[in-house]
Coordinates of C-alpha atoms in Angstrom, one line a residue:
M1 CA 15.6 9.5 3.0
P2 CA 18.1 9.8 0.2
Q3 CA 19.0 6.6 -1.2
E4 CA 22.8 7.0 -0.7
I5 CA 22.4 7.1 3.1
D6 CA 23.4 3.9 5.0
A7 CA 20.2 2.8 6.7
S8 CA 21.5 -0.7 7.9
L9 CA 20.7 -1.5 11.3
T10 CA 22.9 -4.7 11.2
K11 CA 26.1 -2.9 12.8
G12 CA 27.0 -0.4 15.5
S13 CA 25.6 0.0 18.8
I14 CA 22.2 -1.9 19.2
N15 CA 20.7 0.2 22.1
S16 CA 21.6 3.3 20.0
H17 CA 19.9 1.9 17.0
I18 CA 16.9 1.0 19.2
L19 CA 16.7 4.6 20.6
K20 CA 17.2 6.2 17.3
L21 CA 14.7 4.1 15.4
S22 CA 12.2 4.1 18.3
F23 CA 12.5 7.6 19.6
P24 CA 10.8 9.3 16.6
T25 CA 8.2 6.7 16.6
M26 CA 7.5 7.1 20.1
V27 CA 7.2 10.9 20.0
G28 CA 4.8 10.5 17.2
M29 CA 2.7 7.8 18.9
L30 CA 2.8 9.9 22.2
L31 CA 1.6 12.9 20.5
Q32 CA -1.1 10.8 18.8
A33 CA -2.1 9.4 22.2
V34 CA -2.1 12.9 23.6
Y35 CA -4.8 13.8 21.0
D36 CA -6.7 10.7 21.9
I37 CA -6.7 11.9 25.6
V38 CA -7.7 15.6 24.6
D39 CA -10.3 14.3 22.2
M40 CA -11.8 12.1 25.2
A41 CA -11.6 15.1 27.5
W42 CA -13.5 17.3 25.0
I43 CA -16.1 14.6 24.6
G44 CA -16.3 14.5 28.2
F45 CA -17.8 18.1 28.0
I46 CA -20.7 16.7 25.9
S47 CA -21.8 14.1 28.4
P48 CA -20.9 10.6 30.2
A49 CA -23.2 9.1 27.3
A50 CA -20.8 10.6 24.8
L51 CA -17.9 9.1 26.4
A52 CA -19.7 5.8 26.5
A53 CA -20.6 6.0 22.9
T54 CA -17.0 6.5 22.1
T55 CA -15.8 3.6 24.1
L56 CA -18.4 1.2 22.5
F57 CA -17.3 2.3 19.0
G58 CA -13.6 1.7 19.8
T59 CA -14.6 -1.8 20.7
F60 CA -16.4 -2.5 17.4
F61 CA -13.8 -0.7 15.5
W62 CA -10.9 -2.8 16.9
L63 CA -12.8 -6.1 15.6
V64 CA -12.3 -4.6 12.0
E65 CA -8.6 -3.6 13.0
V66 CA -7.8 -7.2 12.8
M67 CA -7.2 -7.1 9.1
N68 CA -4.8 -4.2 9.6
E69 CA -3.0 -6.3 12.2
I70 CA -2.6 -9.2 10.0
V71 CA -1.2 -7.3 7.0
G72 CA 0.7 -4.8 9.1
N73 CA 2.6 -7.5 11.0
S74 CA 3.5 -9.5 8.0
S75 CA 4.7 -6.3 6.3
V76 CA 7.1 -5.5 9.0
S77 CA 8.8 -9.0 8.6
L78 CA 8.7 -8.9 4.8
I79 CA 9.8 -5.6 4.2
S80 CA 12.5 -5.3 6.9
Q81 CA 14.0 -8.6 6.1
S82 CA 14.0 -8.0 2.5
F83 CA 15.7 -4.6 3.0
G84 CA 18.2 -6.2 5.4
S85 CA 19.3 -8.6 2.9
E86 CA 19.5 -5.7 0.3
D87 CA 16.9 -7.2 -2.3
M88 CA 15.4 -3.9 -3.2
E89 CA 13.1 -5.4 -5.7
R90 CA 11.5 -7.6 -3.1
T91 CA 11.5 -4.6 -0.7
Q92 CA 9.4 -2.5 -3.3
L93 CA 6.9 -5.2 -4.1
A94 CA 6.4 -6.0 -0.5
A95 CA 5.7 -2.3 0.1
E96 CA 3.4 -1.9 -2.7
Q97 CA 1.4 -4.8 -2.1
T98 CA 1.1 -3.8 1.4
L99 CA -0.7 -0.7 0.3
I100 CA -3.3 -2.1 -2.1
F101 CA -3.8 -5.4 -0.4
K102 CA -4.7 -3.5 3.0
F103 CA -6.8 -0.9 1.2
L104 CA -9.0 -3.7 -0.3
L105 CA -9.3 -5.5 3.1
A106 CA -10.2 -2.3 4.8
T107 CA -13.0 -1.7 2.4
I108 CA -14.5 -5.0 3.1
G109 CA -14.1 -4.5 6.7
A110 CA -15.6 -1.0 6.5
T111 CA -18.6 -2.1 4.8
L112 CA -19.4 -4.9 7.2
L113 CA -19.1 -2.5 10.2
G114 CA -21.2 0.2 8.6
L115 CA -23.9 -2.5 8.1
L116 CA -23.7 -3.9 11.8
L117 CA -23.0 -0.7 13.7
E118 CA -26.5 0.3 14.9
P119 CA -27.3 -3.2 16.0
A120 CA -24.0 -3.4 17.6
F121 CA -24.8 -0.5 19.7
R122 CA -28.3 -1.7 20.6
L123 CA -26.8 -4.8 21.8
Y124 CA -24.9 -3.0 24.7
T125 CA -27.4 -0.3 25.6
S126 CA -30.9 0.9 25.2
D127 CA -29.9 4.5 26.2
P128 CA -31.1 6.4 23.1
E129 CA -28.5 9.2 23.7
V130 CA -25.7 6.8 23.7
I131 CA -26.8 5.2 20.4
K132 CA -27.5 8.7 18.6
H133 CA -23.9 9.8 19.7
G134 CA -22.4 6.6 18.6
M135 CA -23.9 6.7 15.2
D136 CA -23.0 10.3 14.6
Y137 CA -19.3 9.6 15.4
G138 CA -19.0 6.1 14.2
M139 CA -20.5 6.3 10.6
I140 CA -17.9 9.1 9.7
R141 CA -15.2 7.0 11.0
V142 CA -16.3 4.0 9.3
V143 CA -16.2 5.6 5.8
F144 CA -12.6 6.4 6.2
I145 CA -11.4 3.2 7.5
P146 CA -9.4 2.3 4.2
I147 CA -7.5 5.7 4.6
F148 CA -6.7 4.9 8.2
F149 CA -5.5 1.6 7.4
S150 CA -3.5 3.0 4.6
S151 CA -1.9 5.7 6.7
Y152 CA -0.3 2.9 8.8
S153 CA 1.2 1.2 6.0
V154 CA 2.8 4.4 4.7
N155 CA 4.6 4.9 8.1
T156 CA 5.5 1.3 8.2
I157 CA 7.2 1.4 4.8
F158 CA 9.4 4.5 6.0
R159 CA 10.1 2.6 9.4
C160 CA 11.2 -0.7 7.8
T161 CA 13.7 0.9 5.3
G162 CA 15.4 2.9 8.4
D163 CA 13.5 6.2 8.2
A164 CA 11.6 6.7 11.5
K165 CA 11.7 10.6 11.4
T166 CA 9.3 11.1 8.5
P167 CA 6.6 9.1 10.2
M168 CA 7.1 10.9 13.3
K169 CA 6.6 14.3 11.4
L170 CA 3.4 12.9 9.9
L171 CA 2.0 11.9 13.2
I172 CA 3.1 15.1 14.9
G173 CA 1.4 17.2 12.2
S174 CA -1.7 14.8 12.2
A175 CA -2.1 15.1 16.0
L176 CA -1.6 18.9 16.0
L177 CA -4.2 19.4 13.4
N178 CA -6.6 17.1 15.1
M179 CA -6.3 19.0 18.4
V180 CA -6.9 22.4 16.7
L181 CA -10.0 21.1 14.8
D182 CA -11.6 19.1 17.6
P183 CA -13.0 22.1 19.8
I184 CA -13.6 24.1 16.9
L185 CA -15.9 21.6 15.1
M186 CA -17.5 20.1 18.2
F187 CA -18.6 23.2 20.2
E188 CA -20.8 26.2 19.4
T189 CA -18.7 28.0 21.9
I190 CA -15.3 26.5 23.1
P191 CA -15.5 25.5 26.6
G192 CA -13.7 27.9 28.8
T193 CA -13.3 30.6 26.0
R194 CA -15.7 33.0 24.0
I195 CA -14.4 31.5 20.6
Q196 CA -17.1 30.4 18.5
G197 CA -17.1 27.1 16.6
F198 CA -19.3 25.1 14.4
G199 CA -21.2 23.2 17.1
W200 CA -21.4 19.8 15.2
G201 CA -21.0 17.6 18.3
M202 CA -19.7 14.1 18.0
K203 CA -19.8 14.6 14.2
G204 CA -17.4 17.4 14.5
A205 CA -15.1 15.0 16.6
A206 CA -15.2 12.3 13.9
I207 CA -14.5 15.0 11.1
A208 CA -11.6 16.2 12.8
T209 CA -10.1 12.9 13.3
V210 CA -10.5 11.7 9.7
S211 CA -9.4 15.0 8.2
S212 CA -6.0 14.8 10.0
I213 CA -5.6 11.3 9.0
T214 CA -6.4 11.9 5.5
L215 CA -3.9 14.7 5.1
S216 CA -1.2 12.7 6.8
F217 CA -1.7 9.7 4.5
A218 CA -1.7 12.1 1.3
I219 CA 1.7 13.6 2.2
G220 CA 3.4 10.4 3.2
F221 CA 2.0 8.6 0.1
L222 CA 3.2 11.3 -2.3
L223 CA 6.8 11.2 -0.7
L224 CA 6.8 7.4 -1.5
L225 CA 5.7 8.1 -4.9
K226 CA 8.1 10.6 -5.5
G227 CA 11.1 8.6 -4.3
K228 CA 11.7 10.6 -1.2
A229 CA 12.6 7.5 0.8
A230 CA 14.9 4.4 0.6
I231 CA 12.6 2.9 -1.9
R232 CA 10.2 4.2 -4.4
I233 CA 6.4 3.2 -4.8
R234 CA 5.5 2.5 -8.5
A235 CA 2.1 3.7 -9.2
R236 CA 1.3 1.1 -11.9
H237 CA 2.1 -1.6 -9.4
L238 CA -0.8 -0.6 -7.1
F239 CA -3.3 -1.9 -9.5
V240 CA -2.0 -5.3 -9.8
L241 CA -2.2 -7.9 -7.0
N242 CA 0.7 -10.4 -6.5
R243 CA -0.4 -13.8 -5.4
T244 CA 2.9 -14.8 -3.7
I245 CA 3.4 -11.7 -1.6
D246 CA -0.3 -11.4 -0.7
F247 CA -0.3 -14.9 0.5
K248 CA 2.6 -14.1 2.7
L249 CA 0.9 -10.9 3.8
I250 CA -2.1 -13.0 5.1
T251 CA -0.1 -16.0 6.5
V252 CA 2.8 -14.5 8.3
G253 CA 0.8 -12.0 10.3
L254 CA -2.3 -14.3 10.6
P255 CA -1.4 -15.5 14.1
S256 CA -1.1 -12.0 15.4
G257 CA -4.6 -11.2 13.6
I258 CA -6.2 -14.0 15.3
N259 CA -4.4 -12.9 18.6
L260 CA -6.1 -9.4 18.2
L261 CA -9.5 -10.8 17.2
L262 CA -9.5 -13.2 20.3
R263 CA -8.4 -10.5 22.4
N264 CA -11.1 -8.0 21.0
L265 CA -13.6 -10.7 21.4
S266 CA -12.7 -11.0 25.0
T267 CA -13.1 -7.3 25.4
V268 CA -16.6 -7.6 23.8
V269 CA -17.5 -9.9 26.5
F270 CA -15.8 -7.8 29.2
L271 CA -17.5 -4.6 28.2
K272 CA -21.1 -6.3 28.1
L273 CA -20.2 -7.2 31.6
V274 CA -19.3 -3.6 32.6
A275 CA -22.4 -2.4 30.9
L276 CA -24.5 -4.2 33.5
Y277 CA -23.3 -1.6 35.9
G278 CA -24.5 1.3 33.8
T279 CA -23.4 4.0 31.4
S280 CA -21.1 5.7 33.9
A281 CA -19.0 2.3 34.2
I282 CA -18.6 2.2 30.3
A283 CA -17.5 5.8 30.2
V284 CA -14.8 5.0 33.0
V285 CA -13.5 2.2 31.0
G286 CA -13.3 4.3 28.0
V287 CA -11.0 6.8 29.9
A288 CA -8.9 4.0 31.3
I289 CA -8.2 2.4 28.0
R290 CA -7.1 5.9 26.6
V291 CA -4.8 6.2 29.8
Y292 CA -3.5 2.8 29.4
S293 CA -2.8 3.4 25.7
F294 CA -1.0 6.6 26.3
G295 CA 1.2 4.9 28.9
M296 CA 2.1 1.8 26.6
M297 CA 3.2 4.2 23.7
P298 CA 6.8 4.0 24.8
G299 CA 6.7 0.2 24.8
W300 CA 4.8 0.0 21.6
G301 CA 7.2 2.3 19.9
L302 CA 10.2 0.4 21.3
M303 CA 8.7 -2.9 20.1
M304 CA 8.0 -1.5 16.4
G305 CA 11.5 -0.2 16.4
S306 CA 13.2 -3.2 17.7
G307 CA 11.1 -5.7 15.7
I308 CA 12.6 -3.8 12.6
I309 CA 16.0 -4.2 13.9
I310 CA 15.4 -7.8 14.7
G311 CA 14.2 -8.4 11.2
Q312 CA 17.1 -6.8 9.5
N313 CA 19.6 -8.6 11.5
L314 CA 18.0 -11.9 10.9
G315 CA 17.8 -11.0 7.2
A316 CA 21.6 -10.5 7.4
N317 CA 22.1 -13.6 9.5
K318 CA 23.3 -11.9 12.6
P319 CA 21.0 -13.8 15.2
E320 CA 23.3 -12.7 18.1
R321 CA 22.4 -9.1 17.5
A322 CA 18.9 -9.8 17.2
L323 CA 18.8 -11.6 20.6
Q324 CA 20.5 -8.7 22.4
T325 CA 18.1 -6.2 20.8
V326 CA 15.2 -8.2 22.6
R327 CA 17.0 -8.0 26.0
L328 CA 17.8 -4.3 25.6
S329 CA 14.3 -3.4 24.3
T330 CA 12.7 -5.0 27.4
I331 CA 14.8 -3.3 29.8
D332 CA 14.1 0.2 27.9
C333 CA 10.3 -0.6 27.9
M334 CA 10.3 -1.3 31.6
L335 CA 12.2 2.0 32.5
M336 CA 10.0 4.4 30.3
V337 CA 6.5 2.9 30.9
G338 CA 7.3 2.4 34.6
L339 CA 7.5 6.2 35.4
F340 CA 4.0 6.7 33.9
A341 CA 2.6 3.6 35.7
V342 CA 3.8 5.1 39.1
A343 CA 2.0 8.4 38.4
V344 CA -1.3 6.8 37.5
T345 CA -1.3 4.5 40.7
T346 CA -0.4 7.7 42.8
F347 CA -2.8 10.4 41.3
P348 CA -5.7 8.3 40.0
S349 CA -8.4 11.0 41.0
W350 CA -6.5 14.0 39.2
I351 CA -6.1 12.0 36.1
L352 CA -9.5 10.8 36.0
G353 CA -10.9 14.3 36.5
L354 CA -9.2 15.4 33.3
F355 CA -11.9 13.5 31.4
M356 CA -15.2 14.2 33.3
G357 CA -15.9 17.6 31.9
G358 CA -16.3 18.8 35.5
A359 CA -18.6 16.1 36.8
S360 CA -18.0 14.4 39.9
I361 CA -15.4 11.5 39.9
P362 CA -16.9 8.2 40.4
Q363 CA -15.4 5.8 43.0
E364 CA -15.3 3.0 40.7
G365 CA -13.1 5.1 38.3
I366 CA -10.5 5.5 41.0
S367 CA -10.3 1.8 41.8
L368 CA -9.9 1.1 38.0
M369 CA -7.0 3.6 37.8
R370 CA -5.2 1.9 40.5
I371 CA -5.3 -1.3 38.6
I372 CA -4.1 0.3 35.4
G373 CA -0.6 1.1 36.9
P374 CA 0.4 -2.6 37.5
S375 CA -1.1 -3.6 34.1
L376 CA 1.2 -1.0 32.5
L377 CA 4.4 -2.6 34.0
I378 CA 3.2 -6.1 32.8
G379 CA 2.3 -4.7 29.2
A380 CA 5.8 -3.1 28.9
A381 CA 7.6 -6.3 29.7
M382 CA 5.4 -8.1 27.1
S383 CA 6.2 -5.4 24.5
G384 CA 10.0 -6.2 24.9
I385 CA 9.6 -9.9 24.3
G386 CA 7.1 -9.3 21.7
A387 CA 9.7 -7.5 19.4
A388 CA 11.4 -11.1 19.0
F389 CA 8.2 -12.5 17.3
T390 CA 7.2 -9.5 15.2
G391 CA 10.8 -9.0 13.9
S392 CA 11.2 -12.7 13.2
G393 CA 7.7 -13.2 11.6
K394 CA 7.1 -16.2 14.1
N395 CA 3.9 -14.8 15.5
R396 CA 2.2 -18.0 16.7
P397 CA 3.6 -17.9 20.2
M398 CA 1.9 -14.4 20.8
L399 CA -1.3 -16.1 19.6
Y400 CA -1.2 -19.1 22.0
A401 CA -0.3 -17.0 25.0
S402 CA -3.1 -14.4 24.2
V403 CA -5.7 -17.2 23.7
I404 CA -4.7 -18.9 27.0
S405 CA -4.5 -15.8 29.1
Q406 CA -7.7 -14.2 27.7
W407 CA -10.0 -17.1 27.4
G408 CA -8.6 -19.3 30.0
F409 CA -8.1 -16.7 32.9
M410 CA -9.5 -13.3 32.1
V411 CA -12.9 -13.9 30.7
P412 CA -13.7 -16.9 33.2
Y413 CA -12.7 -14.8 36.1
A414 CA -14.9 -11.9 34.9
L415 CA -17.9 -14.0 34.2
L416 CA -17.5 -15.7 37.6
V417 CA -17.2 -12.3 39.6
V418 CA -20.2 -10.7 37.9
L419 CA -22.7 -13.4 37.0
V420 CA -22.1 -16.1 39.7
F421 CA -20.9 -14.1 42.7
K422 CA -22.3 -10.7 41.6
M423 CA -19.4 -8.8 43.3
P424 CA -18.9 -5.0 43.2
I425 CA -17.3 -3.6 40.0
A426 CA -13.9 -3.3 41.8
W427 CA -13.5 -7.0 41.6
L428 CA -14.3 -6.8 37.8
W429 CA -11.3 -4.5 37.3
M430 CA -9.0 -7.2 38.7
A431 CA -9.6 -9.0 35.4
F432 CA -7.1 -6.8 33.6
V433 CA -4.1 -7.8 35.9
V434 CA -5.3 -11.4 35.7
G435 CA -5.3 -11.5 32.0
D436 CA -1.9 -9.6 31.5
G437 CA -0.2 -11.6 34.2
A438 CA -1.1 -14.8 32.6
E439 CA -0.2 -13.4 29.1
F440 CA 3.2 -12.4 30.3
L441 CA 3.8 -15.7 31.9
F442 CA 3.0 -17.7 28.9
R443 CA 4.6 -15.3 26.3
W444 CA 7.9 -15.5 28.3
I445 CA 7.7 -19.4 28.3
L446 CA 7.2 -19.6 24.7
Y447 CA 10.0 -16.9 24.0
R448 CA 12.4 -19.3 25.9
K449 CA 11.2 -22.4 24.2
S450 CA 10.6 -21.4 20.6
N451 CA 13.3 -21.1 18.0
W452 CA 12.4 -17.6 16.6
L453 CA 16.1 -16.9 15.9
A454 CA 15.9 -19.4 13.0
N455 CA 12.8 -18.1 11.4
R456 CA 12.9 -16.4 8.0
V457 CA 9.9 -15.2 6.0

């Protein structure tokens, strides 16, 4: 985006800004989610064990993702507020430190995950097919975690300086490349066609993913280096850490990181309980998670876009616009996510059948899909409120709400249902609604009581 274009979000129609900034993000994220769904559908043609392996790896991966969450949330507040206050030097410095600091943390996380990956799989299953598929897929993904984290940072820098179209184009290109490479690299003969592929199985799925992410990162990074954005990344600054900025990159987003860590640990416990019902149950949960993520993409895109608008308006000392942004964002989230929630609840068998590779649809999967619909609506409302905290940099309320809901409600409920009362798995699925409902309630209470409008970073 050329320097002379006014990228300020502190004036004009608020809802117009929300939609203009969020829509490109949503399009890119939705297409990325479409890839995730297509990827899961292709993996379903290999076997339910392959689906289960992907589900387990995703759980382990998101434990490392905590580092990305911490620095990522901090960077949104730092970059957007600095840009809103027209402090270009601080904006550049925050962007540069985000890139290098996150890369270093990702390298540490990837090393730890690589060492612990096989023991982690064995903790959940003794099925040799699941473990083999998981290691084939997971080790390739682990090596490229630093690039994966860095690609997020590149997109964040563009968005926080008012350019949502470039990240959208990068995400679209990445997703399209991924969808093309997936079947070619995975199968000897692509299912339903006579087209010959490489037949690399789960390794092919992983290679397709890391190739597309790497290309997207490389293009975006070069654009920033060449000054094709509101700010220019200075290469020499990528080799020097700044203690002051890096401290903020850790501390501002630390509550969000702890929030994600505790949420992921609750998922670890939940998935262990699901594993007691067999490999098929793990596979079904993996599909449900992808469907939920797809449905929530509009909400998450709106939260990201609204958070940037809130950050810039708080940086420009316009709290009334920040408050109105939260209200409008919540309404938009509910409307957009609600449509998909209705579809999931109405057509659970058809949606689940897309991922089973022609296999019969398990009844426990249908019952889970009917639970996902209400959870989507609750998640949409939480996204709208969450923009207030991410934009202001006051992330502790989200941490408190998450800890109370996950560990005070969801996990105890799941443990009681499975280990004490030994109920059918349909009762375990209700843990999603129990956890999300409690989190929304506490997040709303804290939103009303915390003085997030006065927070600055």
